[in-house]
Amino acid sequence: MSAPSPRPTFGHRHLLGIGQLRPHEIAILLDAAEADVEVSRRIDKKKTVLKGRTQINLFFEASTRTQASFELAGKRLGADVMNMSVARSSVSKGETLIDTAMTLNAMRPDILVVRHHAAGAVALLARKVGCAVVNAGDGAHEHPTQALLDALTIRRRKGRIAGLRVAICGDVLHSRVARSNILLLTALGAEVRVVAPSTLLPSGIELMGVDVFRSMQDGLEGADVVMMLRLQRERMEGTFVPSIREYFHHFGLDAAKLSRAKPDALVMHPGPMNRGVEIASEIADGPQSVIEEQVEMGVAVRMAVIETLLAGAEVQP
Ligand code: NCD
């Protein structure tokens, strides 16, 4: 006879996207992350729950902050963490991905954290390996831990997500951060707006349940949260913006545009920032900015995700 588990269940082996989660599962991860914020603020930041477990960070796309954040998260849980950065190869990308994954799989990791430049690549890999997989960003598809850390930052500052007006601004077209945030924030009942020039809006974006604005002045009106996106010049083929100067003039967040939002609106950015392109330096460093807090919440959210997935793995056959 075993006592019933007091914890609500998280029913997934992998975290591939916010799209797979139900609202109560998002809440489970955010609540777990709250406790890990406290752990990360202690002098001794180390838990032992994942002692003896192996985490491999497999990054096919350059990353500094996300990889560092996942590495620290794993280490604070007591796991052994290995980082593997795989440069883009000239051989067939599909082959490289699966071959690399199978090689690592044979080393019996408990969890793989994967970033890849192709949408869907992480889900493909998850079907081939025998361990838990976390999507750390796949092309322009999803970046679920970024959306979770953004939600945690907002919830801690505002006390809730439901009913808040959130404006997601800039390069929505190339942004996995925008997609994951739209899915999460709408699932939790926020009023989500996207604000961008037509060239940087995916067609049919309104089907995701957002309101579309092509002017910052209108889109930021009454916003509780202003989330800026990096202009992803490395993903752009052809001309999406006339010039950086013009982009900043119309879509860069400066004091005048921010004044349209609520006076206590939070300013967010997933990083890395292009200062003077999508955000003015004085706003990025200003009193409404929670950009550094987002980074802190990132470690806690990733701890919560890894621990939750591996706790579930114990009962898997
Ligand atoms: C984001 C990403 O990689 O999608 N950055 C990150 O996770 N640190 C956003 C971006 O690159 O603009």
Short mmCIF file of N, CA, C and O in Angstrom, two decimals, residues 105 127 187 236 243 294 300:
data_model
loop_
_atom_site.label_atom_id
_atom_site.label_comp_id
_atom_site.label_asym_id
_atom_site.label_seq_id
_atom_site.Cartn_x
_atom_site.Cartn_y
_atom_site.Cartn_z
N ASN A 105 23.35 9.01 -26.70
CA ASN A 105 22.38 8.13 -26.05
C ASN A 105 23.06 6.86 -25.52
O ASN A 105 22.72 6.37 -24.44
N ARG A 127 12.36 11.30 -30.10
CA ARG A 127 11.79 9.99 -30.47
C ARG A 127 12.86 8.92 -30.60
O ARG A 127 12.56 7.74 -30.63
N ALA A 187 -2.68 30.82 -22.58
CA ALA A 187 -3.20 29.67 -21.81
C ALA A 187 -3.52 30.08 -20.38
O ALA A 187 -4.46 29.55 -19.77
N MET A 236 17.55 36.40 -41.11
CA MET A 236 16.86 37.15 -42.16
C MET A 236 17.52 36.96 -43.50
O MET A 236 18.70 37.17 -43.66
N SER A 243 16.19 50.22 -42.53
CA SER A 243 17.51 50.50 -41.95
C SER A 243 17.36 50.39 -40.44
O SER A 243 16.25 50.49 -39.90
N GLN A 294 15.04 38.34 -15.12
CA GLN A 294 14.71 37.24 -16.03
C GLN A 294 15.84 36.21 -16.06
O GLN A 294 15.61 35.01 -16.07
N ALA A 300 16.37 29.10 -12.07
CA ALA A 300 15.38 28.44 -11.21
C ALA A 300 14.37 27.64 -12.04
O ALA A 300 14.03 26.49 -11.70
#
